mmCIF file of C-alpha atoms in Angstrom:
data_model
loop_
_atom_site.group_PDB
_atom_site.id
_atom_site.type_symbol
_atom_site.label_atom_id
_atom_site.label_comp_id
_atom_site.label_asym_id
_atom_site.label_seq_id
_atom_site.Cartn_x
_atom_site.Cartn_y
_atom_site.Cartn_z
ATOM 1 C CA ALA C 236 0.000 0.000 0.000
ATOM 2 C CA ASP C 237 1.106 3.581 -0.618
ATOM 3 C CA ARG C 238 1.838 4.819 2.868
ATOM 4 C CA ILE C 239 1.900 8.534 2.002
ATOM 5 C CA HIS C 240 -1.658 8.687 0.625
ATOM 6 C CA SER C 241 -4.734 9.654 2.698
ATOM 7 C CA PRO C 242 -3.322 13.152 3.299
ATOM 8 C CA ALA C 243 -6.441 14.467 5.014
ATOM 9 C CA LYS C 244 -5.720 12.094 7.885
ATOM 10 C CA ALA C 245 -1.949 12.314 7.554
ATOM 11 C CA ASP C 246 0.402 14.355 9.663
ATOM 12 C CA PRO C 247 2.213 17.368 8.164
ATOM 13 C CA GLN C 248 5.324 15.341 7.428
ATOM 14 C CA ARG C 249 3.338 12.899 5.318
ATOM 15 C CA VAL C 250 1.708 15.768 3.399
ATOM 16 C CA ASP C 251 5.131 17.329 2.816
ATOM 17 C CA ALA C 252 6.387 14.029 1.462
ATOM 18 C CA LEU C 253 3.450 13.785 -0.907
ATOM 19 C CA LEU C 254 4.089 17.330 -2.145
ATOM 20 C CA LYS C 255 7.767 16.566 -2.759
ATOM 21 C CA ARG C 256 6.812 13.488 -4.732
ATOM 22 C CA ALA C 257 4.317 15.528 -6.771
ATOM 23 C CA VAL C 258 7.043 18.042 -7.651
ATOM 24 C CA ALA C 259 9.477 15.252 -8.586
ATOM 25 C CA ARG C 260 6.900 13.562 -10.797
ATOM 26 C CA ALA C 261 6.043 16.858 -12.507
ATOM 27 C CA ARG C 262 9.706 17.437 -13.303
ATOM 28 C CA GLU C 263 10.046 13.897 -14.645
ATOM 29 C CA GLY C 264 7.079 14.374 -16.977
ATOM 30 C CA ALA C 265 4.775 11.994 -15.088
ATOM 31 C CA PHE C 266 2.056 14.606 -15.324
ATOM 32 C CA ASP C 267 -1.040 12.620 -14.354
ATOM 33 C CA LEU C 268 0.695 11.086 -11.342
ATOM 34 C CA ALA C 269 1.996 14.501 -10.326
ATOM 35 C CA LEU C 270 -1.517 15.956 -10.371
ATOM 36 C CA ALA C 271 -2.922 12.992 -8.468
ATOM 37 C CA ASP C 272 -0.376 13.661 -5.724
ATOM 38 C CA LEU C 273 -0.966 17.403 -5.837
ATOM 39 C CA GLU C 274 -4.715 17.001 -5.519
ATOM 40 C CA GLY C 275 -4.122 14.837 -2.476
ATOM 41 C CA VAL C 276 -2.011 17.602 -0.951
ATOM 42 C CA LEU C 277 -4.656 20.223 -1.752
ATOM 43 C CA SER C 278 -7.335 18.205 0.006
ATOM 44 C CA ALA C 279 -5.289 18.657 3.177
ATOM 45 C CA ARG C 280 -3.974 22.148 2.412
ATOM 46 C CA PRO C 281 -6.579 23.915 0.226
ATOM 47 C CA ASP C 282 -4.790 27.269 0.595
ATOM 48 C CA LEU C 283 -1.473 25.926 -0.710
ATOM 49 C CA LYS C 284 0.163 28.139 -3.340
ATOM 50 C CA ILE C 285 0.772 25.893 -6.337
ATOM 51 C CA GLU C 286 4.269 26.038 -7.769
ATOM 52 C CA PRO C 287 4.893 26.903 -11.466
ATOM 53 C CA VAL C 288 6.508 23.473 -11.930
ATOM 54 C CA PHE C 289 2.974 22.082 -12.238
ATOM 55 C CA ALA C 290 2.093 24.239 -15.264
ATOM 56 C CA SER C 291 3.111 21.511 -17.707
ATOM 57 C CA SER C 292 1.044 18.935 -15.812
ATOM 58 C CA TYR C 293 -2.101 21.049 -16.035
ATOM 59 C CA GLY C 294 -1.329 22.046 -19.614
ATOM 60 C CA ASN C 295 -0.819 18.434 -20.680
ATOM 61 C CA ARG C 296 -4.015 17.244 -19.042
ATOM 62 C CA GLY C 297 -5.933 20.222 -20.429
ATOM 63 C CA ALA C 298 -4.759 19.477 -23.969
ATOM 64 C CA ALA C 299 -5.784 15.834 -23.520
ATOM 65 C CA CYS C 300 -9.231 16.978 -22.424
ATOM 66 C CA VAL C 301 -9.544 19.092 -25.575
ATOM 67 C CA GLU C 302 -8.676 16.056 -27.691
ATOM 68 C CA ALA C 303 -11.271 14.014 -25.790
ATOM 69 C CA GLY C 304 -13.975 16.653 -26.274
ATOM 70 C CA GLN C 305 -14.087 17.463 -22.556
ATOM 71 C CA TYR C 306 -13.970 21.201 -23.112
ATOM 72 C CA SER C 307 -15.172 22.477 -19.734
ATOM 73 C CA GLU C 308 -12.612 20.327 -17.940
ATOM 74 C CA ALA C 309 -9.978 21.504 -20.425
ATOM 75 C CA VAL C 310 -10.699 25.161 -19.657
ATOM 76 C CA GLY C 311 -10.244 24.503 -15.939
ATOM 77 C CA ASP C 312 -6.855 22.840 -16.358
ATOM 78 C CA LEU C 313 -5.595 25.246 -18.997
ATOM 79 C CA THR C 314 -6.654 28.264 -16.950
ATOM 80 C CA ARG C 315 -4.517 26.939 -14.117
ATOM 81 C CA ALA C 316 -1.642 26.361 -16.564
ATOM 82 C CA VAL C 317 -1.935 29.921 -17.897
ATOM 83 C CA ALA C 318 -1.896 31.315 -14.362
ATOM 84 C CA LEU C 319 1.238 29.325 -13.514
ATOM 85 C CA ALA C 320 3.064 30.027 -16.804
ATOM 86 C CA PRO C 321 1.529 33.109 -18.470
ATOM 87 C CA ALA C 322 4.341 33.360 -21.033
ATOM 88 C CA GLU C 323 3.717 29.894 -22.497
ATOM 89 C CA PRO C 324 1.713 30.352 -25.745
ATOM 90 C CA SER C 325 0.607 26.725 -26.171
ATOM 91 C CA TYR C 326 -1.746 26.943 -23.194
ATOM 92 C CA ARG C 327 -3.485 29.939 -24.740
ATOM 93 C CA ALA C 328 -3.835 28.126 -28.051
ATOM 94 C CA ALA C 329 -5.363 25.041 -26.459
ATOM 95 C CA ARG C 330 -7.726 27.050 -24.285
ATOM 96 C CA ALA C 331 -8.843 29.106 -27.295
ATOM 97 C CA GLY C 332 -9.887 25.869 -28.988
ATOM 98 C CA ALA C 333 -11.816 24.786 -25.904
ATOM 99 C CA TYR C 334 -13.588 28.128 -25.589
ATOM 100 C CA PHE C 335 -14.487 28.057 -29.276
ATOM 101 C CA GLN C 336 -16.025 24.610 -28.932
ATOM 102 C CA LEU C 337 -17.986 25.790 -25.896
ATOM 103 C CA GLY C 338 -19.524 28.602 -27.974
ATOM 104 C CA GLU C 339 -17.561 31.391 -26.269
ATOM 105 C CA PRO C 340 -15.950 33.208 -29.236
ATOM 106 C CA GLU C 341 -15.047 36.337 -27.283
ATOM 107 C CA ARG C 342 -12.919 34.374 -24.854
ATOM 108 C CA ALA C 343 -11.445 32.354 -27.715
ATOM 109 C CA ALA C 344 -10.497 35.554 -29.532
ATOM 110 C CA GLY C 345 -8.958 36.943 -26.346
ATOM 111 C CA ASP C 346 -6.713 33.908 -26.013
ATOM 112 C CA ILE C 347 -5.683 34.025 -29.681
ATOM 113 C CA GLU C 348 -4.870 37.710 -29.306
ATOM 114 C CA ALA C 349 -2.689 36.957 -26.271
ATOM 115 C CA LEU C 350 -1.105 34.015 -28.110
ATOM 116 C CA LEU C 351 -0.079 36.191 -31.058
ATOM 117 C CA LYS C 352 1.454 38.758 -28.717
ATOM 118 C CA LEU C 353 3.525 36.022 -27.106
ATOM 119 C CA ASP C 354 4.411 34.404 -30.434
ATOM 120 C CA PRO C 355 3.676 36.569 -33.510
ATOM 121 C CA GLN C 356 4.666 33.679 -35.799
ATOM 122 C CA ALA C 357 2.275 31.194 -34.204
ATOM 123 C CA GLN C 358 0.202 29.124 -36.614
ATOM 124 C CA VAL C 359 -3.444 29.586 -35.647
ATOM 125 C CA ASP C 360 -6.212 27.288 -36.868
ATOM 126 C CA PRO C 361 -8.140 29.407 -39.421
ATOM 127 C CA VAL C 362 -11.411 28.182 -37.933
ATOM 128 C CA LEU C 363 -10.485 29.803 -34.626
ATOM 129 C CA LEU C 364 -9.857 33.138 -36.332
ATOM 130 C CA THR C 365 -13.556 33.315 -37.189
ATOM 131 C CA ALA C 366 -14.094 34.002 -33.479
ATOM 132 C CA PHE C 367 -12.906 37.532 -34.161
ATOM 133 C CA GLY C 368 -15.917 38.152 -36.392
ATOM 134 C CA ASP C 369 -18.248 37.181 -33.551
ATOM 135 C CA ARG C 370 -16.322 39.323 -31.077
ATOM 136 C CA ALA C 371 -16.457 42.244 -33.498
ATOM 137 C CA ARG C 372 -20.263 42.204 -33.446
ATOM 138 C CA SER C 373 -20.292 42.077 -29.661
ATOM 139 C CA ARG C 374 -17.885 44.996 -29.512
ATOM 140 C CA ILE C 375 -20.119 47.065 -31.777
ATOM 141 C CA GLU C 376 -23.018 46.463 -29.393
ATOM 142 C CA ARG C 377 -20.832 47.779 -26.558
ATOM 143 C CA GLY C 378 -19.750 50.830 -28.575
ATOM 144 C CA ASP C 379 -16.149 49.675 -29.060
ATOM 145 C CA VAL C 380 -15.963 50.484 -32.782
ATOM 146 C CA ALA C 381 -12.164 50.624 -32.966
ATOM 147 C CA GLY C 382 -11.897 47.158 -31.442
ATOM 148 C CA ALA C 383 -14.651 45.875 -33.710
ATOM 149 C CA VAL C 384 -12.874 47.025 -36.873
ATOM 150 C CA SER C 385 -9.616 45.439 -35.699
ATOM 151 C CA ASP C 386 -11.412 42.146 -35.060
ATOM 152 C CA PHE C 387 -13.134 42.217 -38.441
ATOM 153 C CA GLU C 388 -9.792 42.765 -40.172
ATOM 154 C CA ILE C 389 -8.398 39.610 -38.532
ATOM 155 C CA ALA C 390 -11.481 37.585 -39.446
ATOM 156 C CA ILE C 391 -11.372 38.860 -43.050
ATOM 157 C CA LYS C 392 -7.985 37.179 -43.509
ATOM 158 C CA VAL C 393 -9.817 33.869 -43.196
ATOM 159 C CA ASN C 394 -13.102 34.844 -44.814
ATOM 160 C CA PRO C 395 -12.702 37.731 -47.307
ATOM 161 C CA GLU C 396 -16.481 37.819 -47.822
ATOM 162 C CA LEU C 397 -16.787 39.468 -44.409
ATOM 163 C CA GLU C 398 -15.397 42.622 -45.986
ATOM 164 C CA ARG C 399 -18.771 43.055 -47.674
ATOM 165 C CA ASP C 400 -20.707 42.569 -44.460
ATOM 166 C CA PRO C 401 -22.775 45.746 -43.858
ATOM 167 C CA VAL C 402 -21.924 45.485 -40.162
ATOM 168 C CA PHE C 403 -18.250 45.920 -41.047
ATOM 169 C CA GLY C 404 -19.085 48.880 -43.289
ATOM 170 C CA ASN C 405 -21.001 50.554 -40.473
ATOM 171 C CA ALA C 406 -18.143 49.849 -38.074
ATOM 172 C CA LEU C 407 -15.759 51.622 -40.451
ATOM 173 C CA LEU C 408 -18.100 54.615 -40.596
ATOM 174 C CA ALA C 409 -18.318 54.679 -36.815
ATOM 175 C CA ARG C 410 -14.521 54.559 -36.525
ATOM 176 C CA CYS C 411 -14.354 57.331 -39.105
ATOM 177 C CA ASP C 412 -16.385 59.545 -36.761
ATOM 178 C CA LEU C 413 -14.168 58.536 -33.842
ATOM 179 C CA LEU C 414 -11.026 59.466 -35.770
ATOM 180 C CA LEU C 415 -12.563 62.802 -36.745
ATOM 181 C CA ARG C 416 -13.161 63.586 -33.072
ATOM 182 C CA GLN C 417 -9.493 62.737 -32.486
ATOM 183 C CA ASN C 418 -8.538 65.235 -35.221
ATOM 184 C CA ARG C 419 -7.149 62.535 -37.519
ATOM 185 C CA PRO C 420 -8.939 63.385 -40.789
ATOM 186 C CA GLU C 421 -6.703 61.422 -43.151
ATOM 187 C CA HIS C 422 -7.176 58.191 -41.195
ATOM 188 C CA ALA C 423 -10.892 58.919 -40.900
ATOM 189 C CA LEU C 424 -11.272 59.338 -44.655
ATOM 190 C CA ALA C 425 -9.321 56.156 -45.309
ATOM 191 C CA ASP C 426 -12.000 54.311 -43.328
ATOM 192 C CA LEU C 427 -14.792 56.183 -45.091
ATOM 193 C CA GLU C 428 -13.456 55.501 -48.579
ATOM 194 C CA ARG C 429 -12.886 51.838 -47.774
ATOM 195 C CA ALA C 430 -16.476 51.556 -46.562
ATOM 196 C CA GLN C 431 -17.781 53.297 -49.679
ATOM 197 C CA LYS C 432 -15.744 51.060 -51.945
ATOM 198 C CA MET C 433 -17.387 47.999 -50.410
ATOM 199 C CA HIS C 434 -20.833 49.562 -50.085
ATOM 200 C CA PRO C 435 -21.328 52.364 -52.656
ATOM 201 C CA SER C 436 -24.855 53.036 -51.407
ATOM 202 C CA LEU C 437 -23.699 54.056 -47.920
ATOM 203 C CA ILE C 438 -25.029 57.474 -46.947
ATOM 204 C CA VAL C 439 -22.303 59.938 -45.978
ATOM 205 C CA GLN C 440 -23.314 62.729 -43.613
ATOM 206 C CA PRO C 441 -22.602 66.405 -44.467
ATOM 207 C CA HIS C 442 -20.332 66.914 -41.446
ATOM 208 C CA ILE C 443 -17.720 64.711 -43.176
ATOM 209 C CA ALA C 444 -17.067 67.726 -45.449
ATOM 210 C CA ALA C 445 -14.819 69.132 -42.712
ATOM 211 C CA ALA C 446 -12.569 66.061 -42.970
ATOM 212 C CA TYR C 447 -12.184 66.532 -46.714
ATOM 213 C CA CYS C 448 -11.252 70.157 -46.109
ATOM 214 C CA ALA C 449 -8.630 69.161 -43.560
ATOM 215 C CA ARG C 450 -7.101 66.600 -45.908
ATOM 216 C CA ALA C 451 -7.214 69.084 -48.765
ATOM 217 C CA LYS C 452 -5.170 71.534 -46.693
ATOM 218 C CA ALA C 453 -2.536 68.900 -46.012
ATOM 219 C CA ARG C 454 -2.429 67.888 -49.663
ATOM 220 C CA GLN C 455 -2.142 71.485 -50.803
ATOM 221 C CA GLU C 456 0.771 72.038 -48.415
ATOM 222 C CA ARG C 457 2.508 69.045 -49.996
ATOM 223 C CA GLY C 458 1.962 70.483 -53.463
ATOM 224 C CA ARG C 459 -0.769 67.941 -54.368
ATOM 225 C CA THR C 460 -3.152 70.555 -55.745
ATOM 226 C CA ASP C 461 -5.073 68.159 -58.011
ATOM 227 C CA LEU C 462 -5.817 65.836 -55.112
ATOM 228 C CA ALA C 463 -6.704 68.792 -52.897
ATOM 229 C CA LEU C 464 -9.245 69.942 -55.478
ATOM 230 C CA LYS C 465 -10.824 66.481 -55.576
ATOM 231 C CA ASP C 466 -11.242 66.580 -51.816
ATOM 232 C CA LEU C 467 -12.759 70.056 -51.916
ATOM 233 C CA ASN C 468 -15.173 69.094 -54.678
ATOM 234 C CA ARG C 469 -16.261 66.148 -52.557
ATOM 235 C CA ALA C 470 -16.661 68.406 -49.518
ATOM 236 C CA LEU C 471 -18.953 70.705 -51.474
ATOM 237 C CA GLN C 472 -20.976 67.778 -52.775
ATOM 238 C CA LEU C 473 -21.648 66.811 -49.184
ATOM 239 C CA ASN C 474 -22.275 70.352 -47.967
ATOM 240 C CA PRO C 475 -22.819 72.989 -50.688
ATOM 241 C CA GLN C 476 -22.893 75.715 -48.008
ATOM 242 C CA HIS C 477 -19.442 74.948 -46.602
ATOM 243 C CA ALA C 478 -17.724 78.363 -46.738
ATOM 244 C CA GLU C 479 -14.264 77.030 -45.813
ATOM 245 C CA ALA C 480 -14.361 74.585 -48.715
ATOM 246 C CA TYR C 481 -15.005 77.460 -51.134
ATOM 247 C CA VAL C 482 -12.150 79.487 -49.636
ATOM 248 C CA LEU C 483 -9.746 76.554 -49.891
ATOM 249 C CA ARG C 484 -10.846 75.663 -53.387
ATOM 250 C CA GLY C 485 -10.431 79.288 -54.416
ATOM 251 C CA ALA C 486 -6.868 79.237 -53.085
ATOM 252 C CA ALA C 487 -6.190 76.007 -54.984
ATOM 253 C CA HIS C 488 -7.510 77.518 -58.213
ATOM 254 C CA ARG C 489 -5.346 80.589 -57.650
ATOM 255 C CA ALA C 490 -2.290 78.359 -57.182
ATOM 256 C CA ARG C 491 -3.032 76.930 -60.618
ATOM 257 C CA LEU C 492 -3.536 80.458 -62.019
ATOM 258 C CA ASP C 493 -7.231 79.742 -62.639
ATOM 259 C CA CYS C 494 -8.177 83.244 -61.600
ATOM 260 C CA ALA C 495 -11.779 83.173 -62.801
ATOM 261 C CA ASP C 496 -12.560 79.994 -60.862
ATOM 262 C CA ALA C 497 -10.716 81.328 -57.822
ATOM 263 C CA LEU C 498 -12.786 84.531 -57.845
ATOM 264 C CA ALA C 499 -16.038 82.615 -58.285
ATOM 265 C CA ASP C 500 -15.295 80.422 -55.271
ATOM 266 C CA LEU C 501 -14.320 83.351 -53.082
ATOM 267 C CA GLN C 502 -17.570 85.105 -53.979
ATOM 268 C CA LYS C 503 -19.542 82.003 -52.982
ATOM 269 C CA ALA C 504 -17.642 81.841 -49.711
ATOM 270 C CA ILE C 505 -18.879 85.295 -48.634
ATOM 271 C CA GLN C 506 -22.474 84.838 -49.773
#
């Protein structure tokens, strides 16, 4: 008989011996035996701080549970492994698969995100990357448009058809507004034009004219007068009463020595 079992009834020395054997077995790669010993110790000392040496034991058993379709049990073991060895990417990968199978795409996406930070070259199952599309929709509901767009862009790598999803188009428009509030007009218009390319029927609000004016200024300063004029024409299509757009377009015409057009725009600006 194994004389160091029955730890709940054993004296502290016997529990210590069982813990030492658990550590030795974990280091030897006898993972299941190590956990059996550890669980015996925990029944006697439930507040024991588990040592990182047991990360591989929990990770190995968690991965086996994933293979066996025991996803809830897998999440429990792999969560313990992640806590003990947060820098080990394989535990994140395995837990992502378990979460995905349990119908928890947000948690799966969170683990994949953490995995790719730990190991940017990690090979991720393309099926798991679809979790980002589900998380994107949840983020939109919470108002996290920047996060939603980022998630969609990951999911699109697996399923390019998602780029034509109206939800993605609306997320781009929402991020466009966010970028405008952050005074980043060129980035905002990049989102807008991408959304329009995918969904030409999208309605663009008149306040976007200010972003075209801002980009036109930057383009004019870089000597890109033709592009600046395109932006200003677009601004005036959106808001025909936009005085600044007329002033800027007048200046652009003057730079091209189109004096008649410059004068006409300046007159409209003061009307």
